Amino acid sequence: MTTPNWNGVRVAVVGLARSGVSACHFLRKRGAMVTGTDRRTADQLDTVARDLQSAGVTLSLGAYPNLSEFEALVLSPGVDPAQEPIARARENGVRIVAELELGANEAKGRIVCITGTKGKSTTTMSLHAMLREAGVDARAVGNIGEPITAHVDGSDDKTVFVVEASSFQLEMTEAFHPNYAVFLNLFPDHLDRHPSFESYACAKARIFANQAPQDTAIINGDEPKVVEIARQTRANVIPFYPRTAPEDGRTASYFDGPGAVIRAETKTLLFSRADVMIPGAAVQTNLLAAATAAHEIGAPAAAIQNAVRNFRGVAHTFERLGEIHGVVFFNDSKATTLESVAVALTSFDAPVLAIMGGRLKTGSFRTLREAVSARTRAIYAIGESRGLIREALSDICPVYESDTLEEAVRSAYAAAKPGETVLLSPGCASFDMFRDYAHRGDTFRRAFHDLSLEGAA
């Protein structure tokens, strides 16, 4: 991958959230003439605007400037490249660069990239933990909230970048080349941004586009759509099987009784199921994918096993907050699809009081009927979709509507019995009530802590 010379290049960074701000600083350090642009105003950006101006970044806020006047545009992941000003600039020959690719072009060492509809954060952070346990300079970046452009400086040949990549980050990449690509699963999501499921799948498939025979593709062998997409890669394919066992003699990882193993010339224990501290098959699947990648990168089995024993999950992703008088609270705010809610609801052995709702992205809550009828004792519905939840599920489970998340938490706890779980797993986008899923999860966490401080009286 050729490292571009940005010195003197006129670049507009479009979107000034965390990735865009990092890209601005990254480019200024390399001598680019940077304009940061966002549809938010200076007052809305607050200290971000002042910090960028202090760093020598020109700002164009409230509306985009004429983007065709720049030599290159760097797009933050949240910016839709189909927007008319961006599409017109591209037609006029302006180079479009994804923030992920901007940083990856200068990353020394190896890159392992993880994508899929669900489970990316858990896989990314557990793999990062496994590599750190093995003494590797591992840097977790990407969709987890840490821009790669903020972490490339100081990297060397021994560094491993563990990149969580969404469809938004992958869709505009051109030369992005992960040494290891991990593809977890694929089902409809983000169809408010992508025009079709096929378009969404094509964006995800960019993870394999530039892999070579010396690279490795680690894929979920139990997911037919993933297996089909992986046929395009030239890399060495290693499947992992969370539900079945491989029939042929190829290198593969799977669950063999009480443990996760990888079979190559010999069979190696990656970790024991008993060491997994978070309930549910989904977490075990993500740990299997991460352990397979860690093994291929060179982490010893002992490091993988120690990391699994100490892994307690990722913020807002099936995160165990704690318990109050025997009632356990789980924060799964990042569950923005109905498929992920179904997985969460069926991960518990004891009854669940579920908090759901928000802005429904796609699908129908009726698809949750089987999962809800299995263990859910009550649903506390919030947000725009409260009525939809009641209509779809109230005949099989009591549905209570709450005006706020805090009200839902208090109501659910008041009804819960020791041994039961209060679970936030919305199945919806957060934008009807919150800035993003993290804001929603933080609100849930504060409500839990408020109950704790009150003695839950």
Coordinates of C-alpha atoms in Angstrom, one line a residue, residues 128-403:
H128 CA -7.4 -7.2 21.7
A129 CA -7.3 -8.6 25.2
M130 CA -5.9 -12.0 24.0
L131 CA -3.1 -10.3 22.1
R132 CA -2.3 -7.9 25.0
E133 CA -2.2 -10.9 27.3
A134 CA 0.4 -12.4 24.8
G135 CA 2.5 -9.3 25.1
V136 CA 1.6 -7.9 21.7
D137 CA 1.4 -4.1 21.0
A138 CA -2.3 -4.5 20.0
R139 CA -4.4 -1.4 19.3
A140 CA -8.2 -1.6 19.2
V141 CA -9.6 0.9 16.7
G142 CA -12.4 1.6 14.3
N143 CA -16.2 1.3 15.0
I144 CA -15.6 0.8 18.7
G145 CA -15.0 4.6 18.9
E146 CA -11.2 4.9 18.6
P147 CA -10.2 6.3 15.2
I148 CA -7.3 4.5 13.5
T149 CA -5.9 7.9 12.6
A150 CA -5.3 8.6 16.3
H151 CA -3.3 5.4 16.8
V152 CA -1.0 4.9 13.9
D153 CA 1.9 7.1 15.1
G154 CA 4.4 5.1 17.0
S155 CA 3.4 1.8 15.5
D156 CA 6.1 -0.6 14.2
D157 CA 6.4 -3.9 12.5
K158 CA 5.3 -5.7 15.7
T159 CA 2.1 -3.7 16.2
V160 CA -1.3 -5.4 15.5
F161 CA -4.2 -3.1 14.7
V162 CA -7.5 -4.8 15.7
V163 CA -10.1 -2.9 13.6
E164 CA -13.8 -3.1 14.1
A165 CA -15.3 -2.1 10.7
S166 CA -18.9 -1.3 10.0
S167 CA -20.4 -1.2 6.5
F168 CA -20.1 2.6 6.6
Q169 CA -16.4 2.4 7.2
L170 CA -15.8 -0.3 4.5
E171 CA -18.1 0.9 1.7
M172 CA -15.7 3.7 0.4
T173 CA -12.4 1.8 0.9
E174 CA -10.4 1.2 -2.3
A175 CA -7.0 -0.3 -1.3
F176 CA -7.7 -1.2 2.4
H177 CA -5.8 -4.5 2.9
P178 CA -6.2 -6.4 6.2
N179 CA -3.8 -9.2 6.8
Y180 CA -6.5 -11.0 8.7
A181 CA -10.2 -10.5 7.9
V182 CA -12.9 -11.9 10.3
F183 CA -16.5 -12.0 9.1
L184 CA -19.0 -13.0 11.8
N185 CA -22.5 -13.0 10.3
L186 CA -24.8 -11.1 7.9
F187 CA -28.4 -10.1 8.1
P188 CA -30.4 -7.0 7.1
D189 CA -29.3 -3.8 8.9
H190 CA -28.8 -0.1 8.1
L191 CA -31.3 -0.2 5.3
D192 CA -32.1 3.4 6.1
R193 CA -28.6 4.2 4.7
H194 CA -28.0 1.4 2.2
P195 CA -30.6 1.2 -0.6
S196 CA -30.9 -2.6 -0.3
F197 CA -29.6 -5.7 1.5
E198 CA -27.5 -6.5 -1.5
S199 CA -25.8 -3.0 -1.2
Y200 CA -25.2 -3.6 2.5
A201 CA -23.7 -7.0 1.8
C202 CA -21.4 -5.5 -0.9
A203 CA -20.2 -2.9 1.5
K204 CA -19.3 -5.6 4.0
A205 CA -17.6 -7.7 1.3
R206 CA -15.0 -4.9 0.8
I207 CA -13.2 -6.5 3.7
F208 CA -11.9 -9.2 1.3
A209 CA -11.4 -7.1 -1.8
N210 CA -7.6 -6.6 -1.5
Q211 CA -6.6 -9.7 0.4
A212 CA -3.8 -11.9 -1.2
P213 CA -3.0 -15.6 -0.9
Q214 CA -0.6 -14.9 2.1
D215 CA -3.5 -13.3 4.1
T216 CA -6.1 -15.1 6.2
A217 CA -9.9 -14.9 6.1
I218 CA -11.6 -16.2 9.2
I219 CA -15.3 -16.8 8.5
N220 CA -18.4 -18.2 10.2
G221 CA -18.8 -21.6 8.6
D222 CA -22.3 -21.9 9.9
E223 CA -23.5 -18.7 8.1
P224 CA -24.3 -19.5 4.4
K225 CA -24.3 -15.8 3.4
V226 CA -20.8 -15.3 4.9
V227 CA -19.5 -18.5 3.2
E228 CA -20.9 -17.3 -0.1
I229 CA -19.3 -13.9 0.1
A230 CA -15.9 -15.4 1.2
R231 CA -15.7 -17.2 -2.1
Q232 CA -14.4 -14.0 -3.6
T233 CA -11.3 -13.8 -1.3
R234 CA -7.9 -15.0 -2.5
A235 CA -6.8 -15.4 1.1
N236 CA -6.4 -18.6 3.0
V237 CA -9.9 -19.3 4.5
I238 CA -10.2 -20.7 8.0
P239 CA -13.8 -21.3 9.1
F240 CA -15.1 -21.3 12.7
Y241 CA -18.2 -23.4 13.5
P242 CA -20.2 -22.1 16.6
R243 CA -23.0 -24.7 16.1
T244 CA -21.6 -27.6 14.1
A245 CA -18.4 -29.5 13.7
P246 CA -16.4 -29.5 10.4
E247 CA -16.7 -32.6 8.3
D248 CA -13.5 -32.3 6.2
G249 CA -9.9 -32.2 7.4
R250 CA -9.2 -28.5 6.7
T251 CA -8.0 -26.2 9.5
A252 CA -11.0 -25.1 11.4
S253 CA -12.2 -24.1 14.9
Y254 CA -15.3 -25.3 16.7
F255 CA -16.7 -26.4 20.0
D256 CA -15.8 -30.0 21.1
G257 CA -17.7 -30.8 24.2
P258 CA -16.8 -28.4 27.0
G259 CA -14.1 -26.6 25.1
A260 CA -13.3 -24.5 22.0
V261 CA -10.6 -26.1 19.8
I262 CA -8.8 -25.4 16.6
R263 CA -7.8 -28.4 14.5
A264 CA -4.9 -28.2 12.1
E265 CA -2.1 -30.7 12.2
T266 CA -3.1 -31.3 15.8
K267 CA -6.0 -30.2 18.0
T268 CA -5.4 -27.3 20.3
L269 CA -7.7 -26.2 23.2
L270 CA -8.4 -22.5 22.7
F271 CA -10.6 -22.0 25.9
S272 CA -13.1 -23.8 28.1
R273 CA -16.8 -22.9 28.0
A274 CA -16.7 -22.9 31.8
D275 CA -14.3 -19.9 31.7
V276 CA -16.7 -17.7 29.8
M277 CA -18.2 -15.3 32.3
I278 CA -21.0 -13.9 30.2
P279 CA -24.2 -15.9 29.4
G280 CA -25.4 -16.9 26.0
A281 CA -24.3 -18.6 22.8
A282 CA -23.6 -15.4 21.0
V283 CA -20.8 -14.4 23.3
Q284 CA -19.2 -17.9 23.0
T285 CA -19.4 -17.5 19.2
N286 CA -17.6 -14.2 19.3
L287 CA -15.0 -15.6 21.6
L288 CA -14.5 -18.5 19.3
A289 CA -13.9 -16.1 16.3
A290 CA -11.5 -14.0 18.4
A291 CA -9.6 -17.0 19.7
T292 CA -9.2 -18.4 16.2
A293 CA -7.8 -15.1 15.0
A294 CA -5.5 -14.8 18.0
H295 CA -4.2 -18.3 17.4
E296 CA -3.4 -17.5 13.8
I297 CA -1.7 -14.3 14.7
G298 CA 0.5 -16.3 17.0
A299 CA -0.9 -15.8 20.6
P300 CA -0.2 -18.8 22.8
A301 CA -3.1 -20.9 24.0
A302 CA -2.4 -19.9 27.6
A303 CA -2.8 -16.2 26.8
I304 CA -6.1 -16.8 25.0
Q305 CA -7.4 -18.8 27.9
N306 CA -6.4 -16.2 30.5
A307 CA -8.0 -13.4 28.5
V308 CA -11.3 -15.4 28.2
R309 CA -11.3 -15.9 32.0
N310 CA -10.9 -12.2 32.6
F311 CA -13.2 -10.9 29.9
R312 CA -16.3 -9.2 31.2
G313 CA -17.8 -7.8 28.0
V314 CA -17.9 -4.5 26.2
A315 CA -19.8 -1.3 27.2
H316 CA -23.4 -1.3 25.9
T317 CA -23.0 -4.8 24.4
F318 CA -24.5 -7.4 26.7
E319 CA -22.7 -5.6 29.5
R320 CA -23.4 -6.9 33.1
L321 CA -23.8 -3.8 35.2
G322 CA -24.3 -5.7 38.5
E323 CA -27.2 -6.7 40.7
I324 CA -29.5 -5.2 43.3
H325 CA -31.0 -7.5 45.9
G326 CA -30.6 -10.5 43.5
V327 CA -31.9 -8.7 40.4
V328 CA -29.2 -8.6 37.7
F329 CA -29.0 -5.7 35.2
F330 CA -27.7 -6.1 31.7
N331 CA -27.0 -3.2 29.3
D332 CA -27.4 -4.2 25.7
S333 CA -28.0 -0.7 24.3
K334 CA -26.0 -1.5 21.1
A335 CA -28.7 -4.1 20.2
T336 CA -30.3 -2.0 17.5
T337 CA -31.7 -4.9 15.4
L338 CA -34.5 -7.3 16.2
E339 CA -32.2 -10.2 15.5
S340 CA -29.8 -9.1 18.2
V341 CA -32.7 -8.8 20.7
A342 CA -33.8 -12.3 20.0
V343 CA -30.3 -13.5 20.7
A344 CA -30.2 -11.5 24.0
L345 CA -33.6 -12.7 25.2
T346 CA -32.6 -16.4 24.7
S347 CA -29.3 -16.1 26.5
F348 CA -30.7 -16.3 30.0
D349 CA -32.0 -19.3 31.9
A350 CA -34.0 -17.2 34.4
P351 CA -37.0 -14.9 33.5
V352 CA -36.2 -11.6 31.9
L353 CA -37.9 -8.2 32.2
A354 CA -37.0 -6.5 28.9
I355 CA -36.8 -2.8 28.1
M356 CA -37.3 -2.4 24.3
G357 CA -38.1 0.3 21.8
G358 CA -36.9 3.4 20.1
R359 CA -36.9 4.2 16.3
L360 CA -37.5 0.9 14.5
K361 CA -35.1 0.6 11.6
T362 CA -36.6 -2.4 9.8
G363 CA -38.7 -5.5 10.3
S364 CA -41.6 -6.3 12.7
F365 CA -41.6 -6.9 16.4
R366 CA -43.7 -10.0 15.6
T367 CA -40.4 -11.7 14.7
L368 CA -39.6 -11.7 18.4
R369 CA -42.7 -13.7 19.4
E370 CA -40.8 -17.0 19.8
A371 CA -37.9 -15.5 21.7
V372 CA -40.2 -13.5 24.0
S373 CA -42.5 -16.4 24.8
A374 CA -39.5 -18.5 25.9
R375 CA -38.3 -16.5 28.9
T376 CA -39.6 -12.9 28.9
R377 CA -41.9 -12.2 31.9
A378 CA -42.7 -8.5 31.0
I379 CA -41.7 -5.9 28.4
Y380 CA -41.3 -2.2 29.2
A381 CA -41.7 -0.3 25.9
I382 CA -40.1 3.1 25.3
G383 CA -39.8 5.5 22.4
E384 CA -41.6 5.9 19.0
S385 CA -42.2 2.1 18.7
R386 CA -44.1 1.6 21.9
G387 CA -47.4 1.1 20.1
L388 CA -45.8 -1.4 17.6
I389 CA -44.4 -3.4 20.5
R390 CA -47.8 -3.6 22.3
E391 CA -49.6 -4.6 19.1
A392 CA -47.1 -7.3 18.2
L393 CA -46.4 -8.9 21.6
S394 CA -49.0 -8.0 24.3
D395 CA -51.0 -11.1 23.7
I396 CA -48.1 -13.3 24.7
C397 CA -46.4 -11.1 27.3
P398 CA -47.5 -8.1 29.4
V399 CA -46.3 -4.9 27.7
Y400 CA -46.1 -1.7 29.8
E401 CA -45.4 1.7 28.1
S402 CA -43.0 4.1 29.7
D403 CA -42.4 7.8 28.8

